[in-house]
mmCIF file of C-alpha atoms in Angstrom:
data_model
loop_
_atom_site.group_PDB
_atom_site.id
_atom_site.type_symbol
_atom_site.label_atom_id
_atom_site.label_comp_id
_atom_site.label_asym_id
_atom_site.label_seq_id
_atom_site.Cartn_x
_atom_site.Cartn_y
_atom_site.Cartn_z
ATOM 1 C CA UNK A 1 34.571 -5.243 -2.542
ATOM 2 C CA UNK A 2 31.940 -7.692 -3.413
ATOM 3 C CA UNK A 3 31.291 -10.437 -6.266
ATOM 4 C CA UNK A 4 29.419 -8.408 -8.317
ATOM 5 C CA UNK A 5 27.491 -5.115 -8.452
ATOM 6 C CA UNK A 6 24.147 -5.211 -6.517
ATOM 7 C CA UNK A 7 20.529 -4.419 -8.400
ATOM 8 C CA UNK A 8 19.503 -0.774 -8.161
ATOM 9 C CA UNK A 9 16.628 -0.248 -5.716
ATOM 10 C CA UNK A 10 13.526 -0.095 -7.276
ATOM 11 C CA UNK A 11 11.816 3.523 -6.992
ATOM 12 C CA UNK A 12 8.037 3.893 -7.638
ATOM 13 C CA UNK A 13 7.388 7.395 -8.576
ATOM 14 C CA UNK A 14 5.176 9.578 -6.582
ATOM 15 C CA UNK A 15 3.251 12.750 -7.743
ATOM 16 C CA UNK A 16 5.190 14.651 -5.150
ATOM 17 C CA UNK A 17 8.282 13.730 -6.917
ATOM 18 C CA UNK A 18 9.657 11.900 -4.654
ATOM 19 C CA UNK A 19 10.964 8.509 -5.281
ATOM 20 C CA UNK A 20 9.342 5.862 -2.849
ATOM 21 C CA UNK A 21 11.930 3.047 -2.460
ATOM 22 C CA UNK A 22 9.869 -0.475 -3.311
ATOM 23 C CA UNK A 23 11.134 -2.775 -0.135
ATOM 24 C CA UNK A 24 8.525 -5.695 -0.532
ATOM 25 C CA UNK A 25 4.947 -6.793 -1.946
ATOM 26 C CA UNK A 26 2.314 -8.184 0.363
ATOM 27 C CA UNK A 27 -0.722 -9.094 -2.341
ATOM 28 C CA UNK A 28 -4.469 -10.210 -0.573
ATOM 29 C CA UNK A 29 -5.985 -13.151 -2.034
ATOM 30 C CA UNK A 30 -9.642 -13.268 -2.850
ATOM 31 C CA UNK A 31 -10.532 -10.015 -1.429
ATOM 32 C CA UNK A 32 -13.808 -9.422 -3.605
ATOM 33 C CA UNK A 33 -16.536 -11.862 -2.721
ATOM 34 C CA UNK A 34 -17.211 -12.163 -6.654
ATOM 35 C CA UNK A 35 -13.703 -13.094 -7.545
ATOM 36 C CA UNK A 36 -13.525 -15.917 -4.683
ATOM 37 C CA UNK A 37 -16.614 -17.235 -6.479
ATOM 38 C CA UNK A 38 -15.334 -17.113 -10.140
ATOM 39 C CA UNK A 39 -11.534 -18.892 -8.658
ATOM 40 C CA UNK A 40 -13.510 -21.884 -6.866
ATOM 41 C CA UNK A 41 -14.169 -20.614 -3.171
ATOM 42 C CA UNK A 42 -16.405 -19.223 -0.402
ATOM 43 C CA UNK A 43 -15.895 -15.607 0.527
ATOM 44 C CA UNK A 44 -18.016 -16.078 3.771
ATOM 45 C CA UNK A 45 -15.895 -18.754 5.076
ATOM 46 C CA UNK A 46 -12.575 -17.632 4.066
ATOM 47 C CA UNK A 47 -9.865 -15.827 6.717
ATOM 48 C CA UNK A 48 -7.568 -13.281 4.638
ATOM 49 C CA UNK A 49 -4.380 -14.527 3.035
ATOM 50 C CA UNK A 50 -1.492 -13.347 1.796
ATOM 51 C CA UNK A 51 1.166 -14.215 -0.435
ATOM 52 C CA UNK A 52 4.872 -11.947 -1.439
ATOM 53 C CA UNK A 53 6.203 -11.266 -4.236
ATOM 54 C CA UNK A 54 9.899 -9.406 -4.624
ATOM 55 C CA UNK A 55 10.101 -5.574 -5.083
ATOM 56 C CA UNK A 56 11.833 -6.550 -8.548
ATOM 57 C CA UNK A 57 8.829 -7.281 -9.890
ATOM 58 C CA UNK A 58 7.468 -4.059 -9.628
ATOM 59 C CA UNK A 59 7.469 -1.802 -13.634
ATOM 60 C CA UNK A 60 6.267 1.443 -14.034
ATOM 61 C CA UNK A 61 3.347 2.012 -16.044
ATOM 62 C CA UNK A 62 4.311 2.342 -19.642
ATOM 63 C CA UNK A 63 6.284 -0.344 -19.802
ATOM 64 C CA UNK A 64 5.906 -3.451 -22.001
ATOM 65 C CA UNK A 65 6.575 -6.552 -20.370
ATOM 66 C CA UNK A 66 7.462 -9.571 -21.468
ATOM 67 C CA UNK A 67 4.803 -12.454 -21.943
ATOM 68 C CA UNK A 68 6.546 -15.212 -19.408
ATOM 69 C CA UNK A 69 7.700 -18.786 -19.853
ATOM 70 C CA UNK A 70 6.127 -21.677 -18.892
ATOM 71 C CA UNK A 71 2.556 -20.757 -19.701
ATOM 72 C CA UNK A 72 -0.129 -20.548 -21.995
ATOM 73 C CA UNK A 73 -2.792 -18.600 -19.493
ATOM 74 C CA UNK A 74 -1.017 -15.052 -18.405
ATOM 75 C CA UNK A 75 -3.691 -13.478 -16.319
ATOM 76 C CA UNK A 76 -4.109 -9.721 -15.770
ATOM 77 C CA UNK A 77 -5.663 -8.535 -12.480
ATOM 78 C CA UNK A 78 -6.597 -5.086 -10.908
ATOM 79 C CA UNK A 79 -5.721 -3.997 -7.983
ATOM 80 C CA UNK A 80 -5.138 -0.631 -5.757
ATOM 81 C CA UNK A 81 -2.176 -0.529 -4.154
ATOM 82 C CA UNK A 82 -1.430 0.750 -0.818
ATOM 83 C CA UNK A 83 2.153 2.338 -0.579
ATOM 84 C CA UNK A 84 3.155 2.169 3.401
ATOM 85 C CA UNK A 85 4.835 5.139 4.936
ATOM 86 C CA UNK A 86 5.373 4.711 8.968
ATOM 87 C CA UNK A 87 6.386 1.084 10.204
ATOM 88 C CA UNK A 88 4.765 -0.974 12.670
ATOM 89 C CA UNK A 89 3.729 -4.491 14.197
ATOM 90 C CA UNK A 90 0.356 -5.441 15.311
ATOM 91 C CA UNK A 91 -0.855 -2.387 13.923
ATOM 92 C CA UNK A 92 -4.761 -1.772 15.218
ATOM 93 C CA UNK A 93 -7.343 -1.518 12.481
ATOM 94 C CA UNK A 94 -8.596 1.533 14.081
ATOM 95 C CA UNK A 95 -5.021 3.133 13.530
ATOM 96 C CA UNK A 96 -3.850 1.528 10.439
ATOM 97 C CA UNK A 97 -4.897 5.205 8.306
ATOM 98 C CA UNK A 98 -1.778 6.506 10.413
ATOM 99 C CA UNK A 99 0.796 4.206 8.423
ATOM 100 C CA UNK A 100 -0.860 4.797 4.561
ATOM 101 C CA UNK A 101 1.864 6.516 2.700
ATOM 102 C CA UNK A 102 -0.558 6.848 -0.390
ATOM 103 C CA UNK A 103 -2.491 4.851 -3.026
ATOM 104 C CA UNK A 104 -1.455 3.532 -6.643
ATOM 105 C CA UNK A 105 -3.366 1.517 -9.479
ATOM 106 C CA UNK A 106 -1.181 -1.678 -10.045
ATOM 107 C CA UNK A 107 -1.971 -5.478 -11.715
ATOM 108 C CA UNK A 108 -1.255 -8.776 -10.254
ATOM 109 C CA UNK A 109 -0.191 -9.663 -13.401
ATOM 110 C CA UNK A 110 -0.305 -14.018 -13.172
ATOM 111 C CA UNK A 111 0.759 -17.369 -14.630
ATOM 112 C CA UNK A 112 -2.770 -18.642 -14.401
ATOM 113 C CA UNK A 113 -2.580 -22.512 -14.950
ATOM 114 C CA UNK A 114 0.827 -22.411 -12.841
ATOM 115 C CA UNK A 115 -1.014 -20.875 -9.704
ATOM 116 C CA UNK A 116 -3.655 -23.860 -10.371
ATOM 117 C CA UNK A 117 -1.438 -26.889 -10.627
ATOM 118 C CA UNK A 118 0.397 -25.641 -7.143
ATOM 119 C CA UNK A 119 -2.862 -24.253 -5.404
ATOM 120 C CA UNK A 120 -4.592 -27.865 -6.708
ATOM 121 C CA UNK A 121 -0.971 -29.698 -5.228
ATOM 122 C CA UNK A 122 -0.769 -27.770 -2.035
ATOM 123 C CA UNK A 123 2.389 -25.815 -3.057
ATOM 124 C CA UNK A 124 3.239 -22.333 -2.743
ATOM 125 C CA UNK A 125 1.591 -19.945 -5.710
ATOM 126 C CA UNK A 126 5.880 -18.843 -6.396
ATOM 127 C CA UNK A 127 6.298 -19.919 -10.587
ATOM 128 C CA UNK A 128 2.235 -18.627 -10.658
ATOM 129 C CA UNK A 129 2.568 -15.248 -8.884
ATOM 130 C CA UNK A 130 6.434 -13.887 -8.244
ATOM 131 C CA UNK A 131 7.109 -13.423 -11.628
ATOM 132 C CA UNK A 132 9.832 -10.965 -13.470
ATOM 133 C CA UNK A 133 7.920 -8.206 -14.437
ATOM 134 C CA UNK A 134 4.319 -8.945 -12.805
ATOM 135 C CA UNK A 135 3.742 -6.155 -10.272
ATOM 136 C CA UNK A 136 2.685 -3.226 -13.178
ATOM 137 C CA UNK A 137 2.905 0.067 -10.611
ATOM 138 C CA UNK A 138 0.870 3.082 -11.296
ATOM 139 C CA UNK A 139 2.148 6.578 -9.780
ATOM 140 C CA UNK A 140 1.510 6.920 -6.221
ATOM 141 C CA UNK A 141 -0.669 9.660 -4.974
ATOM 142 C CA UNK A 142 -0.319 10.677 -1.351
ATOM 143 C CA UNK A 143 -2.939 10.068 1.304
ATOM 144 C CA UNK A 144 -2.921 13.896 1.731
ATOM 145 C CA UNK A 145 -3.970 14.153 -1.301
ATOM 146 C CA UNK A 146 -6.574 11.473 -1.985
ATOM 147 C CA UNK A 147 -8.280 11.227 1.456
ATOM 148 C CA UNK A 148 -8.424 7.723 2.679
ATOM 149 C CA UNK A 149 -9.625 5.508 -0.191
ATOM 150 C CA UNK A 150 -12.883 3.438 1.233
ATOM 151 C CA UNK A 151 -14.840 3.798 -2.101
ATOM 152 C CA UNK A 152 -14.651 4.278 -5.542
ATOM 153 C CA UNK A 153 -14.971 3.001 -9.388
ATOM 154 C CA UNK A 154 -12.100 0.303 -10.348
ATOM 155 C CA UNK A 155 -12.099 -0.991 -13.452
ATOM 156 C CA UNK A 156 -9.622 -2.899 -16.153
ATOM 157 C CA UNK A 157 -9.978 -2.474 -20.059
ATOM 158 C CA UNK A 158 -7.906 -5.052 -22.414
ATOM 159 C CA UNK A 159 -7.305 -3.136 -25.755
ATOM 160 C CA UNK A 160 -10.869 -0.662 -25.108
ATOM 161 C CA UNK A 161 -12.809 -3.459 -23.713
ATOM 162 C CA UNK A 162 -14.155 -3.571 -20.375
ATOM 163 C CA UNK A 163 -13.070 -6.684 -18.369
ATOM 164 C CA UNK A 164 -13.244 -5.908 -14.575
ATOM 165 C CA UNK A 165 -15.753 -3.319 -12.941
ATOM 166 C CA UNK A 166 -16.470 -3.330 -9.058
ATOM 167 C CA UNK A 167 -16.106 -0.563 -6.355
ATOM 168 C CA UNK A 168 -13.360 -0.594 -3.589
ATOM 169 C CA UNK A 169 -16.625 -0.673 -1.087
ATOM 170 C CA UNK A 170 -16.899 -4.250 -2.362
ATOM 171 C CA UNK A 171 -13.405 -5.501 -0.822
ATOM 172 C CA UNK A 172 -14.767 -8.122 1.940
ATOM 173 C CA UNK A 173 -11.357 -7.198 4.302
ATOM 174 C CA UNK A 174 -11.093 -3.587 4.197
ATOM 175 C CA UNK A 175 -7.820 -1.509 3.602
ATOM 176 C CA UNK A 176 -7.850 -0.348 7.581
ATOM 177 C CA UNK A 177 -8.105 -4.694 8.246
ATOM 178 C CA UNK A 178 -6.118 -5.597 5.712
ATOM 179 C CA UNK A 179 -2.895 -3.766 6.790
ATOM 180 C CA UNK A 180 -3.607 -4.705 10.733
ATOM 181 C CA UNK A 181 -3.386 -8.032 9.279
ATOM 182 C CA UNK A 182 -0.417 -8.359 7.651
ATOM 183 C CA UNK A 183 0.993 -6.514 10.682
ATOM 184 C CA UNK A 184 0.521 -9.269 13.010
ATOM 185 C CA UNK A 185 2.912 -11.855 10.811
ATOM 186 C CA UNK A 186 5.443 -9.038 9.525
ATOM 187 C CA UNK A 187 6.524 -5.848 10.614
ATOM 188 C CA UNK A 188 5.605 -3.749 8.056
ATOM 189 C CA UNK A 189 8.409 -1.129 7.242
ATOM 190 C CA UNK A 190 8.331 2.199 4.734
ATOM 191 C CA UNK A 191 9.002 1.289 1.378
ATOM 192 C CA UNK A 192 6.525 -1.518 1.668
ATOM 193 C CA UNK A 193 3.209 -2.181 -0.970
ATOM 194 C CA UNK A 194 0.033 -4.271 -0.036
ATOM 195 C CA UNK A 195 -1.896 -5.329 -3.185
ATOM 196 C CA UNK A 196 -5.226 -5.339 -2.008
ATOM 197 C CA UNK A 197 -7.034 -8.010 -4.590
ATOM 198 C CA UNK A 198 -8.737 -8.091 -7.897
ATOM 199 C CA UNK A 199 -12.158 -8.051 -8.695
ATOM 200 C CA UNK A 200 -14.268 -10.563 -10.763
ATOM 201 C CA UNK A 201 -13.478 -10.331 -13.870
ATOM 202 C CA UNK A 202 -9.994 -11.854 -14.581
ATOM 203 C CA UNK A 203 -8.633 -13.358 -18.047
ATOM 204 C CA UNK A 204 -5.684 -14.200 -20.705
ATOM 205 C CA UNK A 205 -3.676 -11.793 -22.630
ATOM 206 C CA UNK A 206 -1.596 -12.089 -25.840
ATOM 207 C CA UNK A 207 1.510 -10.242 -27.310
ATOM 208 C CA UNK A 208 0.040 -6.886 -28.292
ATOM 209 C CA UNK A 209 -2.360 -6.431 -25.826
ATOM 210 C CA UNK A 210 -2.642 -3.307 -23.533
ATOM 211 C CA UNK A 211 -4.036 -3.234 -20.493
ATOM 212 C CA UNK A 212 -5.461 -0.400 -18.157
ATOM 213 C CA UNK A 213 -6.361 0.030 -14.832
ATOM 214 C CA UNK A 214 -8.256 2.880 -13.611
ATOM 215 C CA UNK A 215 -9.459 3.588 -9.814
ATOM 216 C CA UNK A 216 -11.161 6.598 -9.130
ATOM 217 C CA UNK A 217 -9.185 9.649 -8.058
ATOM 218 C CA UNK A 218 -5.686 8.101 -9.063
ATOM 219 C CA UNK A 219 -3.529 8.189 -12.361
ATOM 220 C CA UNK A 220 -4.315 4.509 -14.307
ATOM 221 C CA UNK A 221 -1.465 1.942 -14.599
ATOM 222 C CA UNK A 222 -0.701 1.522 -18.300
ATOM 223 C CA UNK A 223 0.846 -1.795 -19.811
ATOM 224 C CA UNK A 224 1.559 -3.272 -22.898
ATOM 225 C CA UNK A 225 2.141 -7.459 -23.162
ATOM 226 C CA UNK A 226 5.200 -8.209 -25.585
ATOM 227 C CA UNK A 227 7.040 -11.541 -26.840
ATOM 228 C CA UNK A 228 7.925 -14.054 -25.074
ATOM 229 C CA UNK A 229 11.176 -13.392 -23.198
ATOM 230 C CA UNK A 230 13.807 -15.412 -24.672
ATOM 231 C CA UNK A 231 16.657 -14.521 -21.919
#
């Protein structure tokens, strides 16, 4: 017996039809030289980074999501997702293909001035980046069906408009390096999703917005921003 009923997993859909159980979001920070520049920094001197963000946070696209508390700068950002299949630690670069499940278009979806006051403090990014509702998850397309993703258009539109617009070719720590990466600080275990980073490009939303991400070869992620949440 327990206290109270636990959450239902959270299952991204596939277009096998399979669910893929969400276990846990590992999202790249400044992984397109451009967007480094336009958020403060130096690409070229720059190690990757990471930061996590709980599976909970992951919506299908379609939804609407709330616009969040505690802000007045709610920040979309594209990204392609890479849905992990096989498990492993200190996973080589050269081998890293191996443990790719598939690929998915998904937003980093951020409370812009709170990432600033903590990144500006030398606190975590937490009340800026894990937010209810902030990991937008288009459907995931299998490896075997894509190919390995190394190239390709991906671009964001707010209501029509173009906002981001940069090719996967531009990410400075590839997909292969990125997931060897991670690997050396966490196992990385099926169920798992690496946000790769967003391009240049990022900006505010307001209530009524809708958002799209498209990346070449997959199905675009699809959001709407509502009202504030209230509970």
């Amino acid at each position: 017996m327990t206290l109270f009923a636990p959450p239902a997993p959270i299952i991204a859909q596939t277009t096998e039809g399979n669910g893929f159980p969400v276990r846990r979001l590992f999202c790249i920070g400044r992984n397109y030289a451009a967007h480094a520049r336009e958020m403060g920094k130096d690409p070229t001197r720059e190690a990757p980074f990471f930061f996590t963000k709980w599976a909970e946070t992951v919506v299908a696209s379609g939804t609407t999501i709330a616009y969040p508390p505690e802000t007045a700068n709610f920040h979309y950002e594209a990204e392609l997702v890479v849905a992990i299949g096989k498990g492993g630690r200190n996973i080589a670069a050269s081998d890293a293909a191996s443990h790719v499940y598939g690929y998915a278009t998904g937003l980093d979806m951020t409370r812009r001035d709170l990432q600033f006051e903590a990144r500006d403090k030398g606190r975590p990014w937490d009340t800026g980046k894990n937010v209810e509702q902030s990991s937008p998850l288009g459907i995931i397309h299998p490896v075997s069906e894509t190919g390995e993703l190394k190239t390709g258009r991906i671009s964001l539109t707010v209501n029509g408009d173009i906002k981001q617009d940069a090719d996967l070719a531009d990410l400075i720590w590839s997909v292969d390096e990125v997931i060897a990466y991670v690997s050396r600080f966490y196992r990385l275990e099926p169920g798992d999703l690496i946000y790769t980073g967003t391009p240049a490009g990022v900006g505010a939303v307001v209530t009524g917005d809708e958002i799209v991400v498209s990346v070449e070869g997959l199905t675009p992620c699809t959001i709407r921003i509502g009202p504030k949440a209230d509970v």
